[in-house]
């Protein structure tokens, strides 16, 4: 829990110091430039900054630390439904990178149900979030153990419902898409590098730097 305190005061743990306007993230597939983003440049974009620390899961306070991902996500969807005509959309693509991609895996089916499009379809596009349940190069269960310790605190109930049903006695399996990707019913295109930098560094704990 002490490891959560430093980021809790930064941009990944609190929105209190966020600027009123932020456009530095509007690049790549968020860009309105057709040269940079030929597929999505003219789509309506809802950009959701991330600060809950658990991929929009949990709704609790532990020793002064707020884990409110579920509440944030519910409020966001309620606001979008109330303020836009999103249910008339032909296509809605839910995407995110890294921890945001984990959120797509965890929530895409429930969000598709919540959006309840009239005639359109919801799609998932997780980018670099297929984190694996692997021991590191020395055989130590490092990254998976850290993930499990966090969700042991905040609860697993916000993870993929089908996975939680399948692994009712081992809900931590549902932190890793390898165990439930086949249960996701929403059409989904997973983007992931074969040599993912996060997996190499934090899961396998390999030092792949070139020191020559």
PDB file of N, CA and C in Angstrom, residues 36-78:
ATOM      1  N   UNK A  36      -2.127  11.951 -40.298  1.00  0.00           N
ATOM      2  CA  UNK A  36      -1.609  11.195 -39.161  1.00  0.00           C
ATOM      3  C   UNK A  36      -2.563  10.087 -38.736  1.00  0.00           C
ATOM      4  N   UNK A  37      -3.848  10.317 -38.925  1.00  0.00           N
ATOM      5  CA  UNK A  37      -4.867   9.399 -38.416  1.00  0.00           C
ATOM      6  C   UNK A  37      -5.950   9.197 -39.466  1.00  0.00           C
ATOM      7  N   UNK A  38      -5.655   8.439 -40.527  1.00  0.00           N
ATOM      8  CA  UNK A  38      -6.614   8.315 -41.634  1.00  0.00           C
ATOM      9  C   UNK A  38      -7.917   7.618 -41.266  1.00  0.00           C
ATOM     10  N   UNK A  39      -7.916   6.799 -40.229  1.00  0.00           N
ATOM     11  CA  UNK A  39      -9.118   6.016 -39.893  1.00  0.00           C
ATOM     12  C   UNK A  39     -10.066   6.802 -38.994  1.00  0.00           C
ATOM     13  N   UNK A  40      -9.544   7.424 -37.925  1.00  0.00           N
ATOM     14  CA  UNK A  40     -10.407   8.005 -36.894  1.00  0.00           C
ATOM     15  C   UNK A  40     -10.394   9.532 -36.853  1.00  0.00           C
ATOM     16  N   UNK A  41      -9.759  10.196 -37.806  1.00  0.00           N
ATOM     17  CA  UNK A  41      -9.579  11.642 -37.687  1.00  0.00           C
ATOM     18  C   UNK A  41     -10.891  12.420 -37.605  1.00  0.00           C
ATOM     19  N   UNK A  42     -11.947  11.905 -38.212  1.00  0.00           N
ATOM     20  CA  UNK A  42     -13.225  12.634 -38.220  1.00  0.00           C
ATOM     21  C   UNK A  42     -14.266  11.994 -37.298  1.00  0.00           C
ATOM     22  N   UNK A  43     -13.824  11.161 -36.379  1.00  0.00           N
ATOM     23  CA  UNK A  43     -14.731  10.572 -35.394  1.00  0.00           C
ATOM     24  C   UNK A  43     -14.884  11.509 -34.198  1.00  0.00           C
ATOM     25  N   UNK A  44     -16.015  11.406 -33.520  1.00  0.00           N
ATOM     26  CA  UNK A  44     -16.180  12.103 -32.245  1.00  0.00           C
ATOM     27  C   UNK A  44     -15.313  11.409 -31.205  1.00  0.00           C
ATOM     28  N   UNK A  45     -14.535  12.187 -30.461  1.00  0.00           N
ATOM     29  CA  UNK A  45     -13.574  11.628 -29.511  1.00  0.00           C
ATOM     30  C   UNK A  45     -13.952  12.013 -28.085  1.00  0.00           C
ATOM     31  N   UNK A  46     -13.994  11.038 -27.215  1.00  0.00           N
ATOM     32  CA  UNK A  46     -14.108  11.274 -25.768  1.00  0.00           C
ATOM     33  C   UNK A  46     -12.812  10.768 -25.149  1.00  0.00           C
ATOM     34  N   UNK A  47     -11.979  11.689 -24.687  1.00  0.00           N
ATOM     35  CA  UNK A  47     -10.701  11.310 -24.083  1.00  0.00           C
ATOM     36  C   UNK A  47     -10.857  11.290 -22.566  1.00  0.00           C
ATOM     37  N   UNK A  48     -10.511  10.181 -21.956  1.00  0.00           N
ATOM     38  CA  UNK A  48     -10.694  10.002 -20.512  1.00  0.00           C
ATOM     39  C   UNK A  48      -9.331   9.865 -19.846  1.00  0.00           C
ATOM     40  N   UNK A  49      -8.848  10.899 -19.168  1.00  0.00           N
ATOM     41  CA  UNK A  49      -7.590  10.763 -18.416  1.00  0.00           C
ATOM     42  C   UNK A  49      -7.741   9.712 -17.318  1.00  0.00           C
ATOM     43  N   UNK A  50      -6.615   9.225 -16.858  1.00  0.00           N
ATOM     44  CA  UNK A  50      -6.604   8.082 -15.952  1.00  0.00           C
ATOM     45  C   UNK A  50      -5.910   8.457 -14.647  1.00  0.00           C
ATOM     46  N   UNK A  51      -6.585   8.229 -13.512  1.00  0.00           N
ATOM     47  CA  UNK A  51      -5.933   8.548 -12.238  1.00  0.00           C
ATOM     48  C   UNK A  51      -6.378   7.647 -11.094  1.00  0.00           C
ATOM     49  N   UNK A  52      -7.078   6.545 -11.383  1.00  0.00           N
ATOM     50  CA  UNK A  52      -7.604   5.756 -10.261  1.00  0.00           C
ATOM     51  C   UNK A  52      -6.654   4.643  -9.819  1.00  0.00           C
ATOM     52  N   UNK A  53      -5.667   4.305 -10.641  1.00  0.00           N
ATOM     53  CA  UNK A  53      -4.657   3.338 -10.242  1.00  0.00           C
ATOM     54  C   UNK A  53      -5.025   1.885 -10.412  1.00  0.00           C
ATOM     55  N   UNK A  54      -6.234   1.594 -10.901  1.00  0.00           N
ATOM     56  CA  UNK A  54      -6.640   0.189 -11.016  1.00  0.00           C
ATOM     57  C   UNK A  54      -7.520  -0.044 -12.247  1.00  0.00           C
ATOM     58  N   UNK A  55      -7.226   0.672 -13.324  1.00  0.00           N
ATOM     59  CA  UNK A  55      -7.928   0.468 -14.591  1.00  0.00           C
ATOM     60  C   UNK A  55      -9.441   0.589 -14.438  1.00  0.00           C
ATOM     61  N   UNK A  56      -9.868   1.666 -13.781  1.00  0.00           N
ATOM     62  CA  UNK A  56     -11.283   1.972 -13.587  1.00  0.00           C
ATOM     63  C   UNK A  56     -12.020   0.861 -12.842  1.00  0.00           C
ATOM     64  N   UNK A  57     -11.362   0.357 -11.792  1.00  0.00           N
ATOM     65  CA  UNK A  57     -11.961  -0.662 -10.930  1.00  0.00           C
ATOM     66  C   UNK A  57     -11.857  -0.211  -9.477  1.00  0.00           C
ATOM     67  N   UNK A  58     -12.728  -0.762  -8.644  1.00  0.00           N
ATOM     68  CA  UNK A  58     -12.703  -0.459  -7.222  1.00  0.00           C
ATOM     69  C   UNK A  58     -13.515   0.777  -6.873  1.00  0.00           C
ATOM     70  N   UNK A  59     -14.010   0.819  -5.653  1.00  0.00           N
ATOM     71  CA  UNK A  59     -14.747   1.978  -5.143  1.00  0.00           C
ATOM     72  C   UNK A  59     -14.637   1.976  -3.624  1.00  0.00           C
ATOM     73  N   UNK A  60     -13.442   2.336  -3.140  1.00  0.00           N
ATOM     74  CA  UNK A  60     -13.200   2.243  -1.708  1.00  0.00           C
ATOM     75  C   UNK A  60     -12.119   3.238  -1.297  1.00  0.00           C
ATOM     76  N   UNK A  61     -12.002   3.465  -0.001  1.00  0.00           N
ATOM     77  CA  UNK A  61     -10.922   4.268   0.578  1.00  0.00           C
ATOM     78  C   UNK A  61     -10.188   3.377   1.578  1.00  0.00           C
ATOM     79  N   UNK A  62      -8.872   3.283   1.410  1.00  0.00           N
ATOM     80  CA  UNK A  62      -8.064   2.440   2.290  1.00  0.00           C
ATOM     81  C   UNK A  62      -6.925   3.273   2.852  1.00  0.00           C
ATOM     82  N   UNK A  63      -6.919   3.466   4.139  1.00  0.00           N
ATOM     83  CA  UNK A  63      -5.858   4.213   4.814  1.00  0.00           C
ATOM     84  C   UNK A  63      -5.608   5.565   4.146  1.00  0.00           C
ATOM     85  N   UNK A  64      -6.694   6.237   3.807  1.00  0.00           N
ATOM     86  CA  UNK A  64      -6.606   7.563   3.213  1.00  0.00           C
ATOM     87  C   UNK A  64      -6.395   7.589   1.715  1.00  0.00           C
ATOM     88  N   UNK A  65      -6.200   6.453   1.083  1.00  0.00           N
ATOM     89  CA  UNK A  65      -6.017   6.387  -0.365  1.00  0.00           C
ATOM     90  C   UNK A  65      -7.345   6.036  -1.030  1.00  0.00           C
ATOM     91  N   UNK A  66      -7.698   6.789  -2.050  1.00  0.00           N
ATOM     92  CA  UNK A  66      -8.964   6.606  -2.746  1.00  0.00           C
ATOM     93  C   UNK A  66      -8.768   5.732  -3.975  1.00  0.00           C
ATOM     94  N   UNK A  67      -9.500   4.651  -4.045  1.00  0.00           N
ATOM     95  CA  UNK A  67      -9.540   3.795  -5.232  1.00  0.00           C
ATOM     96  C   UNK A  67     -10.974   3.853  -5.759  1.00  0.00           C
ATOM     97  N   UNK A  68     -11.221   4.780  -6.676  1.00  0.00           N
ATOM     98  CA  UNK A  68     -12.580   5.100  -7.080  1.00  0.00           C
ATOM     99  C   UNK A  68     -12.822   4.841  -8.574  1.00  0.00           C
ATOM    100  N   UNK A  69     -12.103   3.893  -9.138  1.00  0.00           N
ATOM    101  CA  UNK A  69     -12.233   3.658 -10.570  1.00  0.00           C
ATOM    102  C   UNK A  69     -13.638   3.339 -11.021  1.00  0.00           C
ATOM    103  N   UNK A  70     -14.346   2.514 -10.246  1.00  0.00           N
ATOM    104  CA  UNK A  70     -15.717   2.155 -10.627  1.00  0.00           C
ATOM    105  C   UNK A  70     -16.616   3.380 -10.623  1.00  0.00           C
ATOM    106  N   UNK A  71     -16.499   4.197  -9.590  1.00  0.00           N
ATOM    107  CA  UNK A  71     -17.337   5.392  -9.497  1.00  0.00           C
ATOM    108  C   UNK A  71     -17.039   6.358 -10.645  1.00  0.00           C
ATOM    109  N   UNK A  72     -15.747   6.507 -10.987  1.00  0.00           N
ATOM    110  CA  UNK A  72     -15.374   7.378 -12.104  1.00  0.00           C
ATOM    111  C   UNK A  72     -15.986   6.877 -13.396  1.00  0.00           C
ATOM    112  N   UNK A  73     -15.867   5.583 -13.636  1.00  0.00           N
ATOM    113  CA  UNK A  73     -16.379   5.012 -14.889  1.00  0.00           C
ATOM    114  C   UNK A  73     -17.900   5.122 -14.963  1.00  0.00           C
ATOM    115  N   UNK A  74     -18.583   4.839 -13.854  1.00  0.00           N
ATOM    116  CA  UNK A  74     -20.053   4.938 -13.856  1.00  0.00           C
ATOM    117  C   UNK A  74     -20.495   6.377 -14.116  1.00  0.00           C
ATOM    118  N   UNK A  75     -19.821   7.328 -13.464  1.00  0.00           N
ATOM    119  CA  UNK A  75     -20.180   8.736 -13.649  1.00  0.00           C
ATOM    120  C   UNK A  75     -19.916   9.184 -15.082  1.00  0.00           C
ATOM    121  N   UNK A  76     -18.822   8.710 -15.645  1.00  0.00           N
ATOM    122  CA  UNK A  76     -18.479   9.059 -17.022  1.00  0.00           C
ATOM    123  C   UNK A  76     -19.543   8.564 -17.997  1.00  0.00           C
ATOM    124  N   UNK A  77     -19.924   7.308 -17.874  1.00  0.00           N
ATOM    125  CA  UNK A  77     -20.920   6.747 -18.788  1.00  0.00           C
ATOM    126  C   UNK A  77     -22.264   7.440 -18.602  1.00  0.00           C
ATOM    127  N   UNK A  78     -22.633   7.703 -17.366  1.00  0.00           N
ATOM    128  CA  UNK A  78     -23.898   8.400 -17.109  1.00  0.00           C
ATOM    129  C   UNK A  78     -23.898   9.774 -17.757  1.00  0.00           C
TER     130      UNK A  78
END
